[in-house]
PDB file of C-alpha atoms in Angstrom:
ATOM      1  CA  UNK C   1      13.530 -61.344 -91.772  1.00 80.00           C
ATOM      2  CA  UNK C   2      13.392 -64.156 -89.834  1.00 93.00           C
ATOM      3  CA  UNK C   3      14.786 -63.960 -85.924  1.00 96.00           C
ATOM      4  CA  UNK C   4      14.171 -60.276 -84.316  1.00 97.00           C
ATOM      5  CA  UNK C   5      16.016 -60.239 -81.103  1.00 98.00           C
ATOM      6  CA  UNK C   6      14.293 -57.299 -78.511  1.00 98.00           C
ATOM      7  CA  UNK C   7      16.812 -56.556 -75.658  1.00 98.00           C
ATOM      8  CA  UNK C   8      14.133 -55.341 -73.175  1.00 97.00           C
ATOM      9  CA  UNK C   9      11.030 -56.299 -73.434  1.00 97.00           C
ATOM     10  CA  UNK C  10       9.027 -53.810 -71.523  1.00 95.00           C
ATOM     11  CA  UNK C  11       6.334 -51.596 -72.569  1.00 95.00           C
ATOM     12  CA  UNK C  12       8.245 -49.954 -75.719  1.00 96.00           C
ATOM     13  CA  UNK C  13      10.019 -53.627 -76.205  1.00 96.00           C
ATOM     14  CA  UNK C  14       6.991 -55.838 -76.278  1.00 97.00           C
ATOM     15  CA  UNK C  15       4.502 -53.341 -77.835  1.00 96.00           C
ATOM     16  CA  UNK C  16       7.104 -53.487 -80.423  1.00 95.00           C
ATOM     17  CA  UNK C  17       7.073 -57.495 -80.187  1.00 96.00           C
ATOM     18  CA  UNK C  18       3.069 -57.932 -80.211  1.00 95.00           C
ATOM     19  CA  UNK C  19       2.725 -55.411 -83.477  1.00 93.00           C
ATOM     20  CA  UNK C  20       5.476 -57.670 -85.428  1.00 91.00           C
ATOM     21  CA  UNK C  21       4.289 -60.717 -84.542  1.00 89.00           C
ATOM     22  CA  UNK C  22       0.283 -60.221 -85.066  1.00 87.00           C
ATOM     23  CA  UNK C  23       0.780 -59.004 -88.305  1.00 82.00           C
ATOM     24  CA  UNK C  24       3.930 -61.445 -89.266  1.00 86.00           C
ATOM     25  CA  UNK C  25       3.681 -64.346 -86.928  1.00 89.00           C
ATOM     26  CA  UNK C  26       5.914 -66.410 -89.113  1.00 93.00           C
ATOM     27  CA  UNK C  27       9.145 -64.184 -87.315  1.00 94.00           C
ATOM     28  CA  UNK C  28      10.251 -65.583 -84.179  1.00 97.00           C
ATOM     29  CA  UNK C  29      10.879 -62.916 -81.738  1.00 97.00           C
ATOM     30  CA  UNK C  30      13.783 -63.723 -79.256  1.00 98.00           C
ATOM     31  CA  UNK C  31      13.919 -61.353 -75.944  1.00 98.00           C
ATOM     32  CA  UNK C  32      16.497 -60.436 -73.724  1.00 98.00           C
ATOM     33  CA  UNK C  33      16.298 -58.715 -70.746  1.00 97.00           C
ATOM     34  CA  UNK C  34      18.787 -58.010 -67.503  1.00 95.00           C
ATOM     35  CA  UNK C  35      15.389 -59.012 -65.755  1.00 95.00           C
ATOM     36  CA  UNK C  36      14.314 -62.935 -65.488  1.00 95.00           C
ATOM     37  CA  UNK C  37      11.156 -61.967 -64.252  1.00 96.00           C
ATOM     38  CA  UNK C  38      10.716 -59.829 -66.973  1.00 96.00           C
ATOM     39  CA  UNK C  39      11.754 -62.408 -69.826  1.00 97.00           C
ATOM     40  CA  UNK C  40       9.561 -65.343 -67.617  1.00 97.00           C
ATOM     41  CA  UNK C  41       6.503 -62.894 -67.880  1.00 97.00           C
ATOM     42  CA  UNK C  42       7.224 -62.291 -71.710  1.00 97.00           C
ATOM     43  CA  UNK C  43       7.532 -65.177 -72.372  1.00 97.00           C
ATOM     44  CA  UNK C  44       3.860 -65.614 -70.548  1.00 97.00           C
ATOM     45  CA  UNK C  45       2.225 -63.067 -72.293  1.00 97.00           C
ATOM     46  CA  UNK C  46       3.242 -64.717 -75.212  1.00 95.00           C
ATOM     47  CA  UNK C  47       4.875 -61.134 -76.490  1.00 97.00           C
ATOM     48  CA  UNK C  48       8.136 -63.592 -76.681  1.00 97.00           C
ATOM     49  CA  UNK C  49       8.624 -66.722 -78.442  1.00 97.00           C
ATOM     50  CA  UNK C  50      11.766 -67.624 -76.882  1.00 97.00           C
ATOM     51  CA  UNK C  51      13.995 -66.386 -74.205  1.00 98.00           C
ATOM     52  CA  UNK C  52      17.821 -65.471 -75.652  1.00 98.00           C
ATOM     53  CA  UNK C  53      21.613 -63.825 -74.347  1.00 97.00           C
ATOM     54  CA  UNK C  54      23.698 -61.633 -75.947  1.00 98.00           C
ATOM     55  CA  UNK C  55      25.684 -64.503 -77.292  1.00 97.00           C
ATOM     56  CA  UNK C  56      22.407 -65.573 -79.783  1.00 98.00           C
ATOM     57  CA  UNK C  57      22.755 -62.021 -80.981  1.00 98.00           C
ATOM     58  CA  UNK C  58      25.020 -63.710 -84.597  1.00 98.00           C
ATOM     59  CA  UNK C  59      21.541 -65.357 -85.493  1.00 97.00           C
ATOM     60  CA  UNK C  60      20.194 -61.795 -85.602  1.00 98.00           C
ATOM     61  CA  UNK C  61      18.490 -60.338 -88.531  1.00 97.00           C
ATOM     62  CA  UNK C  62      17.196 -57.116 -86.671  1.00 96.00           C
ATOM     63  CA  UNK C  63      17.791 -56.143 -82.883  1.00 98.00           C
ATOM     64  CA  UNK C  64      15.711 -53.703 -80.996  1.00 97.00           C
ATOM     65  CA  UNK C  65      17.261 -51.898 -77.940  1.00 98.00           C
ATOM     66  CA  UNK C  66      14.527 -50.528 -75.652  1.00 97.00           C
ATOM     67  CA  UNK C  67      16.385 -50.042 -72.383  1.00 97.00           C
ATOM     68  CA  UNK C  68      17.085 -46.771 -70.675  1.00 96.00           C
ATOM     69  CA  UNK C  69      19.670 -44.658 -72.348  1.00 97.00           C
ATOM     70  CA  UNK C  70      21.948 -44.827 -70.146  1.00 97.00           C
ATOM     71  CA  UNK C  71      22.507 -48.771 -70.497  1.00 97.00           C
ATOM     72  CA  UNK C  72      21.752 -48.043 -74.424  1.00 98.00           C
ATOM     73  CA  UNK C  73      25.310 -45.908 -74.459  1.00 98.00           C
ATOM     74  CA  UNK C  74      27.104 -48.904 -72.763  1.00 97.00           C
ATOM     75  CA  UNK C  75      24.935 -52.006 -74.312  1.00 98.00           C
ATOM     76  CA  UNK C  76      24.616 -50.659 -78.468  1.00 98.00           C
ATOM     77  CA  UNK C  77      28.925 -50.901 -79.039  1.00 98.00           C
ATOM     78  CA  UNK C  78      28.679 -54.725 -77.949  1.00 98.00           C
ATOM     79  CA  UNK C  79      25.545 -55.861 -79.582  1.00 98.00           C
ATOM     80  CA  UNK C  80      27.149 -54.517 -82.871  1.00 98.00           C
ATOM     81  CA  UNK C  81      30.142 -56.317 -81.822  1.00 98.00           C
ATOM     82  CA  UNK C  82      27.832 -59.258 -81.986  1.00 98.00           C
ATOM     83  CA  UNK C  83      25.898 -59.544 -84.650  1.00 98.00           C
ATOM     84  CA  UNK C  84      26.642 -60.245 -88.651  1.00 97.00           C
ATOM     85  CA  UNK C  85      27.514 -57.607 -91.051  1.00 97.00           C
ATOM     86  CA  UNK C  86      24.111 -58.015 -92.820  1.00 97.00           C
ATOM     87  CA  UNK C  87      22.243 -57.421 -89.380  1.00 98.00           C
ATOM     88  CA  UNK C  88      20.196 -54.426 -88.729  1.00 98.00           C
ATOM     89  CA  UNK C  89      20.478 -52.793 -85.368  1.00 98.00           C
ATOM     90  CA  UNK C  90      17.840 -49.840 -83.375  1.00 98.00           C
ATOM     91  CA  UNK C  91      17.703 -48.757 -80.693  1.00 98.00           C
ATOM     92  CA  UNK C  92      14.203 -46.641 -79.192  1.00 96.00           C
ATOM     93  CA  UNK C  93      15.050 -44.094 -76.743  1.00 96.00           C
ATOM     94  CA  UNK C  94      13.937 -40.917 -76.031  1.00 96.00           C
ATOM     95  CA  UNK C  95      16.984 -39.132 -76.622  1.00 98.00           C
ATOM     96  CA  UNK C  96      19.455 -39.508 -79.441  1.00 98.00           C
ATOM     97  CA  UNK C  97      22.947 -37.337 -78.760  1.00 98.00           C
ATOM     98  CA  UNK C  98      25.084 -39.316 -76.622  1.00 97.00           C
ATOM     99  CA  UNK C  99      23.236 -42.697 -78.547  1.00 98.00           C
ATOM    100  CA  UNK C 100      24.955 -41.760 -82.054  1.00 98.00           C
ATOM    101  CA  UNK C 101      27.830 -40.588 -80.318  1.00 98.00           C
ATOM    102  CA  UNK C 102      28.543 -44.118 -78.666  1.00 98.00           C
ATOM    103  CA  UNK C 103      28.368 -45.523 -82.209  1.00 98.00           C
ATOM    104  CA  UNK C 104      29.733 -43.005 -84.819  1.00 98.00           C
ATOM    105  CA  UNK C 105      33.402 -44.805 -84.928  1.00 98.00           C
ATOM    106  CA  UNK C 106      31.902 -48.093 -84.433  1.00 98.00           C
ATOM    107  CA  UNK C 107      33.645 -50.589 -87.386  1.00 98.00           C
ATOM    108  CA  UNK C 108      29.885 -51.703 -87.642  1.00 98.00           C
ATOM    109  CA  UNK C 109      28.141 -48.120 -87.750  1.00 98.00           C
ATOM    110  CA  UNK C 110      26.562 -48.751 -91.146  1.00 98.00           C
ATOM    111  CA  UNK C 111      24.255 -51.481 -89.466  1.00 98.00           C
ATOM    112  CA  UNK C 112      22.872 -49.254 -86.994  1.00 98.00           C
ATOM    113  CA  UNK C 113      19.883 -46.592 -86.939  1.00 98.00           C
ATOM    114  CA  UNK C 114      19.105 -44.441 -84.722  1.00 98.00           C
ATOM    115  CA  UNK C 115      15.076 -44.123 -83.737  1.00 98.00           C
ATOM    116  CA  UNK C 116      12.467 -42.376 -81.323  1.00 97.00           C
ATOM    117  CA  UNK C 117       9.046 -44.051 -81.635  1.00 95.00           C
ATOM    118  CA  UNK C 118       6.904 -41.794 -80.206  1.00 94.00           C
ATOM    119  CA  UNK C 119       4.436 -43.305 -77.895  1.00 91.00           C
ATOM    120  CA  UNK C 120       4.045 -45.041 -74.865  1.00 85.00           C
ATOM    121  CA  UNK C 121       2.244 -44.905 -71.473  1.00 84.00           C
ATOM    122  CA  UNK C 122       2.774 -44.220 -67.693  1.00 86.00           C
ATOM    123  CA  UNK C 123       3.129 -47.892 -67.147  1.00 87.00           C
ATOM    124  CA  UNK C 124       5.900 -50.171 -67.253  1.00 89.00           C
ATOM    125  CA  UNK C 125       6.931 -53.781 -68.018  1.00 93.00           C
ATOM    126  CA  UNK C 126       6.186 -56.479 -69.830  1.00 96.00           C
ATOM    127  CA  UNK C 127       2.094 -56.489 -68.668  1.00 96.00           C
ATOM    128  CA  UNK C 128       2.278 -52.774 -69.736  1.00 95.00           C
ATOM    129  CA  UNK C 129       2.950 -53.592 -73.745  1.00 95.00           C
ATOM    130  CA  UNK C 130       0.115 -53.055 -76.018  1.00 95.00           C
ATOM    131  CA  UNK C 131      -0.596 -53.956 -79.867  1.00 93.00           C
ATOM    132  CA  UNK C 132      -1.458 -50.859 -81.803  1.00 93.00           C
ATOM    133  CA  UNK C 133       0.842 -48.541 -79.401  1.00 95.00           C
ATOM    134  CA  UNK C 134       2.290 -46.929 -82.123  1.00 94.00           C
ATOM    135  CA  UNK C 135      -0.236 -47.241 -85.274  1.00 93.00           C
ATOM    136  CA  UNK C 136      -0.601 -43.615 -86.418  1.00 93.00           C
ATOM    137  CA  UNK C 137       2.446 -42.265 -84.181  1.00 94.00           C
ATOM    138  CA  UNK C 138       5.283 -40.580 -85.377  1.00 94.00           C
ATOM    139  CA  UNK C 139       8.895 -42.202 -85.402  1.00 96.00           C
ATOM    140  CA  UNK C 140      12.186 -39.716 -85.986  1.00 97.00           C
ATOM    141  CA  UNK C 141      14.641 -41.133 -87.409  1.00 98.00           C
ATOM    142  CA  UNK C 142      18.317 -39.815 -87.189  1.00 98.00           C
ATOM    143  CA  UNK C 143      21.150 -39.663 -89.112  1.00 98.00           C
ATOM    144  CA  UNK C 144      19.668 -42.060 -91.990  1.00 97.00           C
ATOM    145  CA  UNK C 145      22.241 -41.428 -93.913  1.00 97.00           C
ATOM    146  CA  UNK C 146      24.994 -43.721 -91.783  1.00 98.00           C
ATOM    147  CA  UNK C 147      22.744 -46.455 -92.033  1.00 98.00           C
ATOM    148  CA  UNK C 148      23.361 -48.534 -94.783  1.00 98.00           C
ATOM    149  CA  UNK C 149      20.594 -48.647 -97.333  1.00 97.00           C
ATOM    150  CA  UNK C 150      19.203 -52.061 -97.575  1.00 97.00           C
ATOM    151  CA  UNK C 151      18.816 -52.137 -93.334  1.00 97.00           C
ATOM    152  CA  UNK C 152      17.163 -48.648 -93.956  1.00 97.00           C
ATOM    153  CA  UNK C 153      14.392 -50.404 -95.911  1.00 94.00           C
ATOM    154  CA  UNK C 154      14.912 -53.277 -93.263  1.00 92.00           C
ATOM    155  CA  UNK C 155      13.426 -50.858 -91.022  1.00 95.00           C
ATOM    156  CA  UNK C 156      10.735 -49.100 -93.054  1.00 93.00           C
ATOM    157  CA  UNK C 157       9.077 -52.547 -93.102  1.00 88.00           C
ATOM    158  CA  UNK C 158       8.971 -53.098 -89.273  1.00 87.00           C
ATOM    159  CA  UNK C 159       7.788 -49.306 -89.176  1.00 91.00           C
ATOM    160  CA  UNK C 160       5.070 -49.967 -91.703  1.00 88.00           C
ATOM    161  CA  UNK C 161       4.021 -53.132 -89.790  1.00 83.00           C
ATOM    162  CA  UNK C 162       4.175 -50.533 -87.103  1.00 86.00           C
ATOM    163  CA  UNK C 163       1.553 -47.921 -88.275  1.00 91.00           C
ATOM    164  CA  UNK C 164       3.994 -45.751 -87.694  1.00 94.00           C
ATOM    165  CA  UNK C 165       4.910 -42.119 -89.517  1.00 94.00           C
ATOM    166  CA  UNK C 166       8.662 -41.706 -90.463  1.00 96.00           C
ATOM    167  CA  UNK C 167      10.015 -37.726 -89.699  1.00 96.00           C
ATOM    168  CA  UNK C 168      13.934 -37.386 -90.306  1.00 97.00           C
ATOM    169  CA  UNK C 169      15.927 -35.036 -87.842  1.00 97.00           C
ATOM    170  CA  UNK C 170      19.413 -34.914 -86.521  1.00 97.00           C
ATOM    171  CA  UNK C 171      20.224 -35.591 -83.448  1.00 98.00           C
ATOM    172  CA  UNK C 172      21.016 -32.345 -82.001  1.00 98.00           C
ATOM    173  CA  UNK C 173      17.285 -31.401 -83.145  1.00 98.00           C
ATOM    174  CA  UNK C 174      15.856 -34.007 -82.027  1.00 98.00           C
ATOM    175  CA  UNK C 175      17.268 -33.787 -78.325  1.00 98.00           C
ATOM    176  CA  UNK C 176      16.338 -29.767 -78.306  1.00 98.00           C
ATOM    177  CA  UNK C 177      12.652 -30.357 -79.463  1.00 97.00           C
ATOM    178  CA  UNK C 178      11.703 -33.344 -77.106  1.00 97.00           C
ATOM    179  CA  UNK C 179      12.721 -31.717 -74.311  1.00 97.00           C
ATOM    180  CA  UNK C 180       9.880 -29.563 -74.859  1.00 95.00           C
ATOM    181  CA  UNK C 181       7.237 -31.572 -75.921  1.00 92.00           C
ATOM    182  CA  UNK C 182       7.905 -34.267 -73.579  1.00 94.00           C
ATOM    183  CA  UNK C 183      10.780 -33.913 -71.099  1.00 96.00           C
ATOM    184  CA  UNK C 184       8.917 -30.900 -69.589  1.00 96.00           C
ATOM    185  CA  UNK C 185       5.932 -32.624 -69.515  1.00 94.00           C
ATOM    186  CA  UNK C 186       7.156 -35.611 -67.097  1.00 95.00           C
ATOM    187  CA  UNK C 187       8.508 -32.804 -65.212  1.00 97.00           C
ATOM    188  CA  UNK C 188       5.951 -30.937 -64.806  1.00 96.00           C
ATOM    189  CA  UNK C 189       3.568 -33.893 -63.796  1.00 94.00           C
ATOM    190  CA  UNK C 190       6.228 -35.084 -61.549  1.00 95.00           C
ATOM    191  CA  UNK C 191       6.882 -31.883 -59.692  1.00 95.00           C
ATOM    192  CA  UNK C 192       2.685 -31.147 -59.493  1.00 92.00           C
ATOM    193  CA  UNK C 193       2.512 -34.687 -58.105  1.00 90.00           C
ATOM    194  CA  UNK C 194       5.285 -34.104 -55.598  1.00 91.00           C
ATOM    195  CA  UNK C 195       3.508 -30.529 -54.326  1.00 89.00           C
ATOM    196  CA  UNK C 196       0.402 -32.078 -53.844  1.00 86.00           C
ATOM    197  CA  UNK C 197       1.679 -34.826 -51.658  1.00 85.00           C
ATOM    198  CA  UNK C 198       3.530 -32.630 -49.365  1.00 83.00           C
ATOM    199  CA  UNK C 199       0.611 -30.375 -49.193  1.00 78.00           C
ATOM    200  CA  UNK C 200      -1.902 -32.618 -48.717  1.00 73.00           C
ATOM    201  CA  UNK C 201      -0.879 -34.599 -45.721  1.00 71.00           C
ATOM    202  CA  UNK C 202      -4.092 -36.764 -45.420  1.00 67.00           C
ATOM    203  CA  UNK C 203      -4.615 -38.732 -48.586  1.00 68.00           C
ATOM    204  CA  UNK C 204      -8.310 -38.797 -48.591  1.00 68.00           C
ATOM    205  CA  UNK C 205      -8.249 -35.291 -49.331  1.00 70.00           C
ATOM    206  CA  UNK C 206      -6.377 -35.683 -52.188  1.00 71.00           C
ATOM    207  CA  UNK C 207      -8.491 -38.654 -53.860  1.00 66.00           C
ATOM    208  CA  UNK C 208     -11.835 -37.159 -52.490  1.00 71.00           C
ATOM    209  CA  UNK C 209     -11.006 -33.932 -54.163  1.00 70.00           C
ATOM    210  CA  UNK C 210      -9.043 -35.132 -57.404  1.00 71.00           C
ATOM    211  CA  UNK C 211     -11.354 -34.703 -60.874  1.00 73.00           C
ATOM    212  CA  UNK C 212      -9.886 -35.804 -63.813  1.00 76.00           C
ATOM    213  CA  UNK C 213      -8.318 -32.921 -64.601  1.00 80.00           C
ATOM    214  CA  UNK C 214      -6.092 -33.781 -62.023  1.00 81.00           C
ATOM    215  CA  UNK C 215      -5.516 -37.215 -62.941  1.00 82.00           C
ATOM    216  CA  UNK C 216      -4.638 -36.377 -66.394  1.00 85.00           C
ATOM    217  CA  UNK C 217      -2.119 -33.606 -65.487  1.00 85.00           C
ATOM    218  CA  UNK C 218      -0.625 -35.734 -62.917  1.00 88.00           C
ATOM    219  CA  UNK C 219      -0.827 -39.333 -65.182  1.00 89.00           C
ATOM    220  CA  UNK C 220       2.742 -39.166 -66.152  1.00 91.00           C
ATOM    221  CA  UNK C 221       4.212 -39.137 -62.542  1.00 91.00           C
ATOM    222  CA  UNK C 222       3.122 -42.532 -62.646  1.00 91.00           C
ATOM    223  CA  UNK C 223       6.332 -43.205 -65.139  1.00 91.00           C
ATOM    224  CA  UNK C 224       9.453 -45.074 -64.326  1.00 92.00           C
ATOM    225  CA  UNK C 225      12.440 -43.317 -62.395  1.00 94.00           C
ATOM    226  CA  UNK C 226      14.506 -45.967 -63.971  1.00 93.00           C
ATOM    227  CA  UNK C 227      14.234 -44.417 -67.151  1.00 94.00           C
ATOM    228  CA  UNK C 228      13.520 -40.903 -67.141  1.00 96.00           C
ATOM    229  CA  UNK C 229      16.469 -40.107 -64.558  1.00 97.00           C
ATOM    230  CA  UNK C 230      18.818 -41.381 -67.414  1.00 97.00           C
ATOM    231  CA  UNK C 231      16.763 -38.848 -70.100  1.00 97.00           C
ATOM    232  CA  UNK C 232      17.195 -36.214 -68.195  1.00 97.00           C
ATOM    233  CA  UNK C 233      20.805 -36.535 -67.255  1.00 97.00           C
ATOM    234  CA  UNK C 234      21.663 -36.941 -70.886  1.00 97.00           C
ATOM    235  CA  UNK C 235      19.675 -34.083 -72.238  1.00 98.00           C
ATOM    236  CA  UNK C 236      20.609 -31.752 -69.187  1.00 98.00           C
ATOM    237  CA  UNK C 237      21.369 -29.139 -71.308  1.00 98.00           C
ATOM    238  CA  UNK C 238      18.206 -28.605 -73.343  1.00 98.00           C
ATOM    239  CA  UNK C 239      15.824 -29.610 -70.512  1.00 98.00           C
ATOM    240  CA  UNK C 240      17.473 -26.633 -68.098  1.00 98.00           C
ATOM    241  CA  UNK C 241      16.414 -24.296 -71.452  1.00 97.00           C
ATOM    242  CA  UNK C 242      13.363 -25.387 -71.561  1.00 97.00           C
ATOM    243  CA  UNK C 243      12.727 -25.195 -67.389  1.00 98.00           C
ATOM    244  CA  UNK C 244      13.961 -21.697 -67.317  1.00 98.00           C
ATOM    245  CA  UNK C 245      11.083 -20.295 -69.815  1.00 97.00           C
ATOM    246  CA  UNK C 246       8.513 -22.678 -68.149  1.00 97.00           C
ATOM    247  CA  UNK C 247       9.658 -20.975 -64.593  1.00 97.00           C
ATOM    248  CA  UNK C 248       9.138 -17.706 -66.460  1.00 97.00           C
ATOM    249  CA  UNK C 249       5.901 -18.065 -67.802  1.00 96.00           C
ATOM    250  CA  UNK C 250       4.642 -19.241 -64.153  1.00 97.00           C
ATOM    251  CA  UNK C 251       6.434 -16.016 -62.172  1.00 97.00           C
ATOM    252  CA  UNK C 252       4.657 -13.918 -64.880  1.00 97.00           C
ATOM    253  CA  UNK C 253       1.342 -16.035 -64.036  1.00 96.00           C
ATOM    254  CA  UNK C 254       1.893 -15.438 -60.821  1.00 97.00           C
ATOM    255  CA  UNK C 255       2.523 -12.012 -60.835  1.00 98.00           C
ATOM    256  CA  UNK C 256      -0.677 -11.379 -62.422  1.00 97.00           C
ATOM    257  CA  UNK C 257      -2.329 -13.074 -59.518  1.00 97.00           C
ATOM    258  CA  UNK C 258      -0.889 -11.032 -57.067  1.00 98.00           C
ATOM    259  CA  UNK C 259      -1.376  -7.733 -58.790  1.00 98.00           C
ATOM    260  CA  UNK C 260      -5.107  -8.916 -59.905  1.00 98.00           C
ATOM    261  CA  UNK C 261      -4.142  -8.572 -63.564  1.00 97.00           C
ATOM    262  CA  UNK C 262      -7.021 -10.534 -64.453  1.00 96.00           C
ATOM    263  CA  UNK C 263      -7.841  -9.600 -67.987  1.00 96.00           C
ATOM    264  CA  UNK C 264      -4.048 -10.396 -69.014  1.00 96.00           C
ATOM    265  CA  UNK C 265      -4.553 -14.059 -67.087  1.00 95.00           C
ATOM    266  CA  UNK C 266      -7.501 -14.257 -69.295  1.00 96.00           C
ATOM    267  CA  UNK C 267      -5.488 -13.076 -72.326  1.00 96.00           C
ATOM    268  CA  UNK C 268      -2.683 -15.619 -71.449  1.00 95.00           C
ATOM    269  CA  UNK C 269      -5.057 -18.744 -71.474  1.00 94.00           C
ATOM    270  CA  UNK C 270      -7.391 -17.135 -74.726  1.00 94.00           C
ATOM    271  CA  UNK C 271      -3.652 -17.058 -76.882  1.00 92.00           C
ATOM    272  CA  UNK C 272      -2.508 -20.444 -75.372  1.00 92.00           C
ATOM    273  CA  UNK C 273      -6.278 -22.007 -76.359  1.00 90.00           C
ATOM    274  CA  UNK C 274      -4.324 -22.462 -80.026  1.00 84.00           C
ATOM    275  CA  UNK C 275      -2.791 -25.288 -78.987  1.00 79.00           C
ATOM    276  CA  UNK C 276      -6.292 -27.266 -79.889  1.00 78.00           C
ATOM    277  CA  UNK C 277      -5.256 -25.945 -83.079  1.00 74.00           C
ATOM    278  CA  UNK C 278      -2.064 -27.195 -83.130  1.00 66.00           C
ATOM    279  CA  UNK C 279      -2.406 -30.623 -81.999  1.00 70.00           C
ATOM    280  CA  UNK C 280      -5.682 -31.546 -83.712  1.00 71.00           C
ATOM    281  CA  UNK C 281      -3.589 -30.625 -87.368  1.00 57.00           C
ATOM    282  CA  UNK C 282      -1.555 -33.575 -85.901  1.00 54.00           C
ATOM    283  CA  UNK C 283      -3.858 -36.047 -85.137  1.00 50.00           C
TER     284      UNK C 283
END
């Protein structure tokens, strides 16, 4: 591989850009980006070594999409429209559903695969990429099998310049589970972020008061609008699923408060304490 074009080079775009080119700096990385600012400040960084447009796209060997899903439906049927048969095409959003769908009769389907890397921060843009994001992370991969074979191990070489694990799910799957272990999440930190502000009136309280148990909770309200209204509205269905048992395990919570069920509130958190578990197997 020698050109890799990245159509938004934001956080997930240029962390993308810095890993490929520190450990392979004899790739020229092309970005694109509805933004000038944006490409100017790549460009910068240095997380770009040239500014491109769509109409580059033929000198392609591999093209990253990391844009908000929504554009990702419109913008993935004309970059394959673009670029050579031999070309491989991703694209890095955080759902996959309506993504495959806007591709599975494409004439140039075989060149495309479908990909979650699973990291990033609350922070956006180009200053907001970092080398190393996604060393050790976990990237899903769906519906391999559509993707012809050589551009599959096309791939698996940016992913193991990447650090990154490979986990294989459909798309269906994948939209169901993320919705749970992320989705809610943003959510959640949104929604605490949003009652705090209307509660507290004078911001001094909040700051003077705020440990960092409250600043971790509420780190992810910090995220973009841009993209997470899009990743909601396309996984609607599963993140309504998902609310309705979160809403239920807070009216039971709450119920215990008012009734002073104590020992079950203390049962609740001792059973929910396996999560350590959990999440350090995953480390």
């Amino acid at each position: 591989m020698k050109n890799i074009y990245i159509i938004g080079v934001g956080l997930i775009g240029g962390s993308i850009a810095k890993d490929i080119k520190h450990l392979n700096p004899e790739i020229t990385i092309f970005g694109i980006d509805s933004s000038t600012e944006n490409l100017d400040e790549a460009l910068t960084l240095q997380i770009i070594d040239q500014k491109a447009t769509f109409s580059d796209l033929k000198n392609a060997d591999a093209v990253i999409v990391a844009i908000p899903v929504d554009a990702a439906v419109n913008v993935l049927p004309e970059v394959l429209n673009l670029v050579h048969d031999d070309a491989l095409v991703m694209e890095a959003g955080s759902t996959k559903v309506a993504i495959c769908k806007a591709v599975e009769n494409h004439p140039k389907r075989r060149n495309f695969l479908a990909t979650h890397p699973i990291a990033g921060t609350e922070f956006s843009g180009p200053k907001a990429a970092l080398e190393g994001l996604f060393q050790g992370k976990t990237n899903i991969i769906c519906e391999v099998e559509k993707t012809a074979f050589n551009l599959q191990e096309r791939a698996l070489t940016i992913f193991k310049i990447m650090g990154m694990r490979i986990r294989y799910m459909n798309p269906e799957a994948h939209d169901k589970h993320i919705a749970y272990v992320s989705h809610l999440s943003h959510i959640s930190a949104f929604m605490l972020g949003k009652t705090v502000i209307e509660k507290e009136k004078n911001e001094r309280d909040i700051f003077d008061m705020a440990g960092s148990g409250f600043a971790s909770t509420v780190r992810l309200a910090k995220s973009s609008p841009d993209m997470w209204t899009p990743i909601f509205k396309q996984n609607k269905t599963n993140v309504i699923e998902t609310l309705d048992e979160y809403i239920q395990n807070l009216t039971t919570f709450k119920t215990y408060l008012e009734t002073d069920r104590f020992e079950e509130i203390h049962k609740e958190m001792s059973d929910t304490n396996y999560i350590k578990d959990i999440l350090n197997g995953i480390q």
